[in-house]
PDB file of C-alpha atoms in Angstrom:
ATOM      1  CA  MET A 636     -14.783  -6.480  26.131  1.00 74.00           C
ATOM      2  CA  SER A 637     -15.334  -4.135  29.078  1.00 86.00           C
ATOM      3  CA  ALA A 638     -17.488  -1.108  28.741  1.00 88.00           C
ATOM      4  CA  ALA A 639     -14.466   1.168  29.169  1.00 88.00           C
ATOM      5  CA  ARG A 640     -12.529  -0.541  26.398  1.00 89.00           C
ATOM      6  CA  GLN A 641     -15.593  -0.403  24.099  1.00 91.00           C
ATOM      7  CA  VAL A 642     -15.884   3.340  24.738  1.00 92.00           C
ATOM      8  CA  GLU A 643     -12.173   3.724  23.878  1.00 94.00           C
ATOM      9  CA  LEU A 644     -12.499   1.734  20.697  1.00 93.00           C
ATOM     10  CA  ASP A 645     -15.568   3.728  19.629  1.00 94.00           C
ATOM     11  CA  GLN A 646     -13.584   6.915  20.166  1.00 96.00           C
ATOM     12  CA  ARG A 647     -10.708   5.585  18.030  1.00 96.00           C
ATOM     13  CA  ILE A 648     -13.120   4.585  15.264  1.00 97.00           C
ATOM     14  CA  MET A 649     -14.708   8.012  15.340  1.00 97.00           C
ATOM     15  CA  ALA A 650     -11.288   9.605  15.011  1.00 97.00           C
ATOM     16  CA  VAL A 651     -10.681   7.667  11.792  1.00 97.00           C
ATOM     17  CA  LEU A 652     -14.046   8.720  10.363  1.00 97.00           C
ATOM     18  CA  VAL A 653     -13.508  12.369  11.186  1.00 97.00           C
ATOM     19  CA  GLU A 654      -9.925  12.463   9.887  1.00 97.00           C
ATOM     20  CA  CYS A 655     -11.055  10.829   6.616  1.00 97.00           C
ATOM     21  CA  THR A 656     -13.320  13.831   6.001  1.00 97.00           C
ATOM     22  CA  HIS A 657     -10.305  16.156   6.116  1.00 96.00           C
ATOM     23  CA  VAL A 658      -8.068  14.153   3.784  1.00 96.00           C
ATOM     24  CA  ARG A 659      -7.023  16.103   0.657  1.00 93.00           C
ATOM     25  CA  ASP A 660      -3.759  14.611  -0.465  1.00 92.00           C
ATOM     26  CA  ALA A 661      -1.482  11.552  -0.034  1.00 91.00           C
ATOM     27  CA  ALA A 662       0.244  13.028   3.001  1.00 91.00           C
ATOM     28  CA  ASP A 663      -3.061  13.490   4.757  1.00 95.00           C
ATOM     29  CA  PHE A 664      -4.078   9.944   3.903  1.00 96.00           C
ATOM     30  CA  GLY A 665      -0.729   8.654   5.189  1.00 94.00           C
ATOM     31  CA  ARG A 666      -1.289  10.350   8.494  1.00 95.00           C
ATOM     32  CA  VAL A 667      -4.635   8.616   8.858  1.00 96.00           C
ATOM     33  CA  VAL A 668      -3.160   5.228   7.941  1.00 96.00           C
ATOM     34  CA  GLU A 669      -0.183   5.489  10.279  1.00 93.00           C
ATOM     35  CA  GLY A 670      -2.111   7.249  13.081  1.00 96.00           C
ATOM     36  CA  SER A 671      -5.769   6.724  13.841  1.00 97.00           C
ATOM     37  CA  LEU A 672      -6.306   3.736  11.580  1.00 97.00           C
ATOM     38  CA  ARG A 673      -3.334   1.922  13.110  1.00 96.00           C
ATOM     39  CA  ALA A 674      -4.752   2.643  16.571  1.00 96.00           C
ATOM     40  CA  VAL A 675      -7.971   0.826  15.587  1.00 97.00           C
ATOM     41  CA  LEU A 676      -6.489  -1.864  13.385  1.00 96.00           C
ATOM     42  CA  PRO A 677      -2.795  -2.349  14.196  1.00 96.00           C
ATOM     43  CA  HIS A 678      -0.670  -3.388  11.171  1.00 96.00           C
ATOM     44  CA  GLU A 679       2.820  -2.987   9.735  1.00 95.00           C
ATOM     45  CA  MET A 680       1.896  -2.496   6.103  1.00 96.00           C
ATOM     46  CA  MET A 681      -0.990  -1.457   3.902  1.00 97.00           C
ATOM     47  CA  LEU A 682      -1.701  -1.056   0.142  1.00 96.00           C
ATOM     48  CA  CYS A 683      -4.730   0.682  -1.277  1.00 96.00           C
ATOM     49  CA  GLY A 684      -5.839   1.987  -4.623  1.00 93.00           C
ATOM     50  CA  ILE A 685      -8.344   1.585  -7.486  1.00 92.00           C
ATOM     51  CA  GLY A 686      -8.575  -0.690 -10.481  1.00 89.00           C
ATOM     52  CA  GLY A 687     -10.778  -2.244 -13.125  1.00 89.00           C
ATOM     53  CA  ILE A 688     -12.446  -5.450 -12.143  1.00 88.00           C
ATOM     54  CA  SER A 689     -13.406  -8.548 -14.137  1.00 82.00           C
ATOM     55  CA  ARG A 690     -13.876 -12.292 -13.570  1.00 78.00           C
ATOM     56  CA  GLN A 691     -10.347 -12.867 -14.826  1.00 76.00           C
ATOM     57  CA  GLY A 692      -8.674 -10.426 -12.399  1.00 81.00           C
ATOM     58  CA  ASN A 693      -8.089  -6.834 -11.573  1.00 84.00           C
ATOM     59  CA  HIS A 694      -6.324  -4.124 -13.558  1.00 84.00           C
ATOM     60  CA  ILE A 695      -4.594  -1.950 -11.023  1.00 87.00           C
ATOM     61  CA  ARG A 696      -4.790   1.726 -11.990  1.00 86.00           C
ATOM     62  CA  LYS A 697      -3.502   3.759  -9.080  1.00 90.00           C
ATOM     63  CA  ILE A 698      -2.065   2.915  -5.666  1.00 92.00           C
ATOM     64  CA  LEU A 699      -0.878   4.296  -2.385  1.00 93.00           C
ATOM     65  CA  ASN A 700       1.788   2.109  -0.768  1.00 93.00           C
ATOM     66  CA  PHE A 701       2.612   2.047   2.958  1.00 94.00           C
ATOM     67  CA  ASN A 702       5.543  -0.358   3.243  1.00 92.00           C
ATOM     68  CA  TYR A 703       3.925  -3.089   1.089  1.00 94.00           C
ATOM     69  CA  PRO A 704       6.189  -5.352  -0.946  1.00 92.00           C
ATOM     70  CA  LEU A 705       4.867  -4.643  -4.443  1.00 89.00           C
ATOM     71  CA  GLU A 706       6.986  -7.451  -5.881  1.00 89.00           C
ATOM     72  CA  TYR A 707       4.546  -9.832  -4.268  1.00 92.00           C
ATOM     73  CA  PHE A 708       2.076  -8.992  -6.987  1.00 88.00           C
ATOM     74  CA  GLU A 709       4.176  -9.636 -10.058  1.00 83.00           C
ATOM     75  CA  PRO A 710       3.858 -13.446 -10.158  1.00 85.00           C
ATOM     76  CA  LEU A 711       0.063 -12.910  -9.888  1.00 87.00           C
ATOM     77  CA  ARG A 712      -0.003 -10.894 -13.103  1.00 80.00           C
ATOM     78  CA  ASP A 713      -1.207 -12.492 -16.357  1.00 72.00           C
ATOM     79  CA  GLU A 714      -0.256 -11.657 -19.980  1.00 65.00           C
ATOM     80  CA  GLU A 715      -3.007  -9.048 -20.099  1.00 68.00           C
ATOM     81  CA  GLY A 716      -1.667  -7.272 -17.011  1.00 73.00           C
ATOM     82  CA  ARG A 717      -4.479  -8.464 -14.725  1.00 79.00           C
ATOM     83  CA  LEU A 718      -3.708  -9.350 -11.149  1.00 86.00           C
ATOM     84  CA  ASP A 719      -5.466 -12.198  -9.334  1.00 87.00           C
ATOM     85  CA  SER A 720      -5.182 -14.016  -6.061  1.00 90.00           C
ATOM     86  CA  PRO A 721      -7.451 -16.285  -4.027  1.00 91.00           C
ATOM     87  CA  LEU A 722      -8.328 -13.321  -1.762  1.00 93.00           C
ATOM     88  CA  MET A 723      -9.168 -11.162  -4.766  1.00 91.00           C
ATOM     89  CA  ARG A 724     -11.391 -13.912  -6.252  1.00 90.00           C
ATOM     90  CA  ARG A 725     -13.258 -14.395  -2.956  1.00 93.00           C
ATOM     91  CA  TRP A 726     -13.808 -10.666  -2.565  1.00 94.00           C
ATOM     92  CA  ARG A 727     -15.157 -10.394  -6.111  1.00 92.00           C
ATOM     93  CA  GLU A 728     -17.637 -13.199  -5.381  1.00 91.00           C
ATOM     94  CA  THR A 729     -18.802 -11.955  -2.003  1.00 94.00           C
ATOM     95  CA  GLN A 730     -17.775  -8.285  -1.721  1.00 93.00           C
ATOM     96  CA  GLU A 731     -17.109  -9.015   1.963  1.00 96.00           C
ATOM     97  CA  PRO A 732     -13.827  -8.520   3.837  1.00 97.00           C
ATOM     98  CA  GLN A 733     -11.389 -11.427   3.225  1.00 97.00           C
ATOM     99  CA  LEU A 734      -8.773 -12.592   5.680  1.00 97.00           C
ATOM    100  CA  PHE A 735      -5.902 -14.976   5.764  1.00 97.00           C
ATOM    101  CA  GLN A 736      -3.734 -16.061   8.662  1.00 97.00           C
ATOM    102  CA  SER A 737      -0.551 -17.888   7.716  1.00 97.00           C
ATOM    103  CA  GLY A 738      -0.316 -21.310   9.273  1.00 96.00           C
ATOM    104  CA  ARG A 739      -3.935 -21.418  10.293  1.00 97.00           C
ATOM    105  CA  ASP A 740      -5.765 -20.942   6.996  1.00 97.00           C
ATOM    106  CA  ASP A 741      -3.232 -22.533   4.594  1.00 95.00           C
ATOM    107  CA  HIS A 742      -5.470 -25.575   3.906  1.00 92.00           C
ATOM    108  CA  ALA A 743      -8.160 -23.432   2.318  1.00 92.00           C
ATOM    109  CA  PHE A 744      -5.856 -21.823  -0.234  1.00 91.00           C
ATOM    110  CA  PRO A 745      -3.597 -23.035  -3.125  1.00 89.00           C
ATOM    111  CA  ASP A 746      -0.122 -24.172  -2.019  1.00 90.00           C
ATOM    112  CA  ASP A 747       1.718 -22.013  -4.551  1.00 89.00           C
ATOM    113  CA  TRP A 748      -0.085 -18.873  -3.403  1.00 93.00           C
ATOM    114  CA  VAL A 749       0.587 -19.736   0.263  1.00 93.00           C
ATOM    115  CA  ARG A 750       4.294 -20.083  -0.541  1.00 93.00           C
ATOM    116  CA  LEU A 751       4.296 -16.680  -2.289  1.00 93.00           C
ATOM    117  CA  PHE A 752       2.434 -15.091   0.617  1.00 96.00           C
ATOM    118  CA  ASN A 753       4.898 -16.535   3.132  1.00 96.00           C
ATOM    119  CA  LYS A 754       7.910 -15.586   0.966  1.00 95.00           C
ATOM    120  CA  HIS A 755       7.003 -11.928   1.597  1.00 95.00           C
ATOM    121  CA  ASP A 756       6.154 -12.538   5.226  1.00 95.00           C
ATOM    122  CA  LEU A 757       2.678 -11.025   4.928  1.00 96.00           C
ATOM    123  CA  ARG A 758       1.505 -13.155   7.823  1.00 94.00           C
ATOM    124  CA  ASN A 759      -2.000 -11.946   8.794  1.00 97.00           C
ATOM    125  CA  THR A 760      -3.880 -10.095   6.019  1.00 97.00           C
ATOM    126  CA  ILE A 761      -7.387  -8.592   5.726  1.00 98.00           C
ATOM    127  CA  ALA A 762      -8.621  -7.087   2.449  1.00 97.00           C
ATOM    128  CA  ASP A 763     -11.760  -5.213   1.518  1.00 97.00           C
ATOM    129  CA  GLY A 764     -12.940  -2.682  -1.091  1.00 96.00           C
ATOM    130  CA  VAL A 765     -15.780  -0.765  -2.578  1.00 96.00           C
ATOM    131  CA  LEU A 766     -17.289  -1.713  -5.999  1.00 92.00           C
ATOM    132  CA  ASP A 767     -18.808   1.009  -8.117  1.00 88.00           C
ATOM    133  CA  VAL A 768     -22.439   0.910  -9.138  1.00 83.00           C
ATOM    134  CA  GLY A 769     -21.565  -0.251 -12.641  1.00 81.00           C
ATOM    135  CA  GLY A 770     -19.422  -3.141 -11.377  1.00 83.00           C
ATOM    136  CA  VAL A 771     -16.463  -1.901 -13.472  1.00 85.00           C
ATOM    137  CA  PHE A 772     -14.063  -0.329 -10.972  1.00 88.00           C
ATOM    138  CA  SER A 773     -13.315  -0.959  -7.301  1.00 93.00           C
ATOM    139  CA  SER A 774     -11.178   0.447  -4.576  1.00 95.00           C
ATOM    140  CA  PHE A 775      -9.116  -1.962  -2.496  1.00 96.00           C
ATOM    141  CA  PHE A 776      -7.567  -1.844   0.937  1.00 97.00           C
ATOM    142  CA  ILE A 777      -5.100  -4.589   1.905  1.00 97.00           C
ATOM    143  CA  VAL A 778      -3.804  -4.528   5.509  1.00 97.00           C
ATOM    144  CA  SER A 779      -1.054  -6.977   6.418  1.00 97.00           C
ATOM    145  CA  ARG A 780       1.195  -8.066   9.264  1.00 97.00           C
ATOM    146  CA  ILE A 781      -1.560  -7.618  11.820  1.00 97.00           C
ATOM    147  CA  PRO A 782      -0.331  -8.832  15.205  1.00 96.00           C
ATOM    148  CA  GLY A 783      -1.896 -11.775  17.020  1.00 95.00           C
ATOM    149  CA  GLU A 784      -4.840 -13.818  15.927  1.00 96.00           C
ATOM    150  CA  ILE A 785      -7.118 -12.304  13.299  1.00 97.00           C
ATOM    151  CA  GLY A 786     -10.851 -13.053  12.954  1.00 96.00           C
ATOM    152  CA  PRO A 787     -14.353 -11.733  12.541  1.00 96.00           C
ATOM    153  CA  ASP A 788     -13.803  -8.705  14.736  1.00 95.00           C
ATOM    154  CA  HIS A 789     -10.959  -7.504  12.518  1.00 96.00           C
ATOM    155  CA  ALA A 790     -13.022  -8.089   9.395  1.00 96.00           C
ATOM    156  CA  PHE A 791     -15.921  -6.117  10.916  1.00 96.00           C
ATOM    157  CA  LEU A 792     -13.691  -3.208  11.722  1.00 96.00           C
ATOM    158  CA  LEU A 793     -12.309  -3.009   8.203  1.00 97.00           C
ATOM    159  CA  LYS A 794     -15.830  -3.358   6.742  1.00 97.00           C
ATOM    160  CA  LEU A 795     -16.963  -0.447   8.945  1.00 97.00           C
ATOM    161  CA  LEU A 796     -14.024   1.707   7.965  1.00 97.00           C
ATOM    162  CA  THR A 797     -13.735   0.892   4.282  1.00 97.00           C
ATOM    163  CA  PRO A 798     -16.466   3.252   2.918  1.00 97.00           C
ATOM    164  CA  HIS A 799     -14.886   6.186   4.718  1.00 97.00           C
ATOM    165  CA  LEU A 800     -11.375   5.254   3.546  1.00 97.00           C
ATOM    166  CA  HIS A 801     -12.780   4.868   0.031  1.00 97.00           C
ATOM    167  CA  PHE A 802     -14.114   8.395  -0.223  1.00 96.00           C
ATOM    168  CA  ALA A 803     -10.867   9.828   1.262  1.00 96.00           C
ATOM    169  CA  LEU A 804      -8.817   7.803  -1.279  1.00 96.00           C
ATOM    170  CA  ALA A 805     -10.976   8.960  -4.194  1.00 93.00           C
ATOM    171  CA  ARG A 806     -10.022  12.568  -3.374  1.00 93.00           C
ATOM    172  CA  VAL A 807      -6.364  11.704  -3.096  1.00 93.00           C
ATOM    173  CA  LEU A 808      -5.920   9.609  -6.245  1.00 89.00           C
ATOM    174  CA  THR A 809      -6.750  12.442  -8.606  1.00 85.00           C
ATOM    175  CA  THR A 810      -3.148  13.606  -8.104  1.00 81.00           C
ATOM    176  CA  VAL A 811      -1.523  10.140  -8.161  1.00 81.00           C
ATOM    177  CA  GLU A 812       0.137   8.728 -11.299  1.00 77.00           C
ATOM    178  CA  GLU A 813      -0.875   5.488 -12.959  1.00 77.00           C
ATOM    179  CA  TYR A 814       0.646   2.289 -11.536  1.00 73.00           C
ATOM    180  CA  GLN A 815       2.925   0.682 -14.146  1.00 66.00           C
ATOM    181  CA  GLY A 816       3.854  -2.589 -12.458  1.00 61.00           C
ATOM    182  CA  LYS A 817       7.054  -4.532 -13.245  1.00 53.00           C
ATOM    183  CA  LEU A 818       8.895  -2.618 -10.535  1.00 48.00           C
ATOM    184  CA  CYS A 819      11.868  -4.894 -10.733  1.00 50.00           C
ATOM    185  CA  LYS A 820      12.674  -3.543 -14.202  1.00 49.00           C
ATOM    186  CA  SER A 821      13.953  -0.072 -13.745  1.00 45.00           C
ATOM    187  CA  ARG A 822      15.130   1.611 -16.894  1.00 48.00           C
ATOM    188  CA  LYS A 823      18.234   3.269 -15.377  1.00 62.00           C
ATOM    189  CA  ALA A 824      20.213   2.466 -12.240  1.00 75.00           C
ATOM    190  CA  LEU A 825      20.647   5.142  -9.530  1.00 82.00           C
ATOM    191  CA  SER A 826      24.155   6.340  -8.912  1.00 84.00           C
ATOM    192  CA  GLU A 827      25.768   5.873  -5.474  1.00 88.00           C
ATOM    193  CA  ARG A 828      25.096   9.530  -4.668  1.00 90.00           C
ATOM    194  CA  GLN A 829      21.469   9.232  -5.700  1.00 90.00           C
ATOM    195  CA  ARG A 830      21.098   6.124  -3.521  1.00 90.00           C
ATOM    196  CA  GLU A 831      22.500   8.144  -0.621  1.00 93.00           C
ATOM    197  CA  ILE A 832      20.028  10.939  -1.221  1.00 93.00           C
ATOM    198  CA  LEU A 833      17.139   8.449  -1.560  1.00 93.00           C
ATOM    199  CA  HIS A 834      18.149   7.050   1.782  1.00 92.00           C
ATOM    200  CA  TRP A 835      17.879  10.513   3.407  1.00 94.00           C
ATOM    201  CA  LEU A 836      14.544  11.096   1.638  1.00 93.00           C
ATOM    202  CA  HIS A 837      13.358   7.957   3.343  1.00 90.00           C
ATOM    203  CA  GLU A 838      14.479   9.479   6.643  1.00 91.00           C
ATOM    204  CA  GLY A 839      12.302  12.510   5.932  1.00 93.00           C
ATOM    205  CA  LYS A 840      15.174  15.015   5.488  1.00 93.00           C
ATOM    206  CA  THR A 841      14.651  18.248   3.611  1.00 94.00           C
ATOM    207  CA  ASN A 842      16.900  19.339   0.709  1.00 94.00           C
ATOM    208  CA  TRP A 843      18.705  21.712   3.057  1.00 95.00           C
ATOM    209  CA  GLU A 844      19.376  18.974   5.612  1.00 94.00           C
ATOM    210  CA  ILE A 845      20.583  16.542   2.945  1.00 94.00           C
ATOM    211  CA  ALA A 846      22.898  19.157   1.570  1.00 93.00           C
ATOM    212  CA  LYS A 847      24.435  19.706   5.021  1.00 94.00           C
ATOM    213  CA  ILE A 848      24.749  15.962   5.670  1.00 94.00           C
ATOM    214  CA  LEU A 849      26.442  15.256   2.329  1.00 93.00           C
ATOM    215  CA  GLY A 850      28.411  18.450   1.966  1.00 93.00           C
ATOM    216  CA  LEU A 851      26.545  19.484  -1.222  1.00 88.00           C
ATOM    217  CA  SER A 852      24.730  22.578  -2.296  1.00 87.00           C
ATOM    218  CA  GLU A 853      20.922  22.606  -2.150  1.00 88.00           C
ATOM    219  CA  LEU A 854      20.930  23.140  -5.955  1.00 84.00           C
ATOM    220  CA  ASN A 855      22.991  19.950  -6.401  1.00 83.00           C
ATOM    221  CA  VAL A 856      20.666  17.989  -4.098  1.00 90.00           C
ATOM    222  CA  LYS A 857      17.658  19.232  -6.052  1.00 87.00           C
ATOM    223  CA  TYR A 858      19.284  18.180  -9.337  1.00 82.00           C
ATOM    224  CA  HIS A 859      19.947  14.655  -7.965  1.00 86.00           C
ATOM    225  CA  ILE A 860      16.365  14.352  -6.714  1.00 90.00           C
ATOM    226  CA  ASP A 861      15.076  15.406 -10.117  1.00 83.00           C
ATOM    227  CA  GLN A 862      17.259  12.620 -11.625  1.00 82.00           C
ATOM    228  CA  ILE A 863      15.878  10.135  -9.095  1.00 87.00           C
ATOM    229  CA  PHE A 864      12.353  11.054 -10.092  1.00 84.00           C
ATOM    230  CA  LEU A 865      13.262  10.662 -13.741  1.00 77.00           C
ATOM    231  CA  LYS A 866      14.955   7.270 -13.368  1.00 80.00           C
ATOM    232  CA  LEU A 867      12.330   5.801 -11.054  1.00 81.00           C
ATOM    233  CA  GLU A 868       9.525   7.365 -13.192  1.00 74.00           C
ATOM    234  CA  VAL A 869       7.837   8.968 -10.146  1.00 79.00           C
ATOM    235  CA  ARG A 870       6.617  12.466  -9.336  1.00 82.00           C
ATOM    236  CA  SER A 871       7.002  12.838  -5.540  1.00 87.00           C
ATOM    237  CA  ARG A 872       9.385  12.075  -2.730  1.00 89.00           C
ATOM    238  CA  ALA A 873       6.961   9.555  -1.143  1.00 88.00           C
ATOM    239  CA  GLN A 874       6.646   7.707  -4.461  1.00 85.00           C
ATOM    240  CA  ALA A 875      10.400   7.683  -4.886  1.00 87.00           C
ATOM    241  CA  VAL A 876      10.906   6.264  -1.404  1.00 87.00           C
ATOM    242  CA  ALA A 877       8.278   3.522  -2.010  1.00 84.00           C
ATOM    243  CA  LYS A 878       9.625   2.534  -5.378  1.00 81.00           C
ATOM    244  CA  GLY A 879      13.217   2.591  -4.213  1.00 81.00           C
ATOM    245  CA  ARG A 880      12.251   0.208  -1.385  1.00 77.00           C
ATOM    246  CA  ALA A 881      10.542  -2.113  -3.832  1.00 73.00           C
ATOM    247  CA  LEU A 882      13.513  -2.139  -6.193  1.00 72.00           C
ATOM    248  CA  ALA A 883      15.884  -2.856  -3.254  1.00 70.00           C
ATOM    249  CA  ALA A 884      13.733  -5.834  -2.314  1.00 59.00           C
ATOM    250  CA  CYS A 885      13.847  -7.066  -5.909  1.00 59.00           C
ATOM    251  CA  ARG A 886      17.653  -7.046  -5.769  1.00 57.00           C
ATOM    252  CA  ALA A 887      17.776  -8.815  -2.409  1.00 54.00           C
TER     253      ALA A 887
END
């Protein structure tokens, strides 16, 4: 790497570190993930959160989802609700960043897990986390669909950034609801109108804009959004969009 490119990378890394200190809510964290973090470690999707940790697997407690297919995790769940995968097991054993590149690293992992991984087109994945001093809870950061060839340099970057992402995430998750799992089993189906509104929520439209687009009153839009939250068992627009995307993938 040339000296100029190294300086540029160092500046991008510093931007992530500085921005992490200013994170106070999920929206702030999302801006880091989709901005300065992506500039350092390009990716299409990311999942992060916290959970209990044991030799048998991880109990996921809270998550922030950035385009990650949550249905990927359901076949990895046991009767006690624990999640486990080869990458999770290797991280628990080493507490070092774990990576997997589809097609290159298949031989080192179980065939059934590789098929599941490829089913959701996760391609290139790197994962890391921070274990608490008691060894009971950990944060986790899973970055997937990284372009090109992945290797030690990518793992080093995530290892460098993980502690800073961890402390930013810890501030954010105090306001995030518990992860329930079983996303493919929604209690109530959304109406056609609610699905329309959910689409426009995904596009980032305000209640006023949605009302104008659909020819409704803002009060009516707010009512439908409240119903969407109730049916999807979420508390925010971002959570509704993420869960709606997961449910759509389940139906596909």
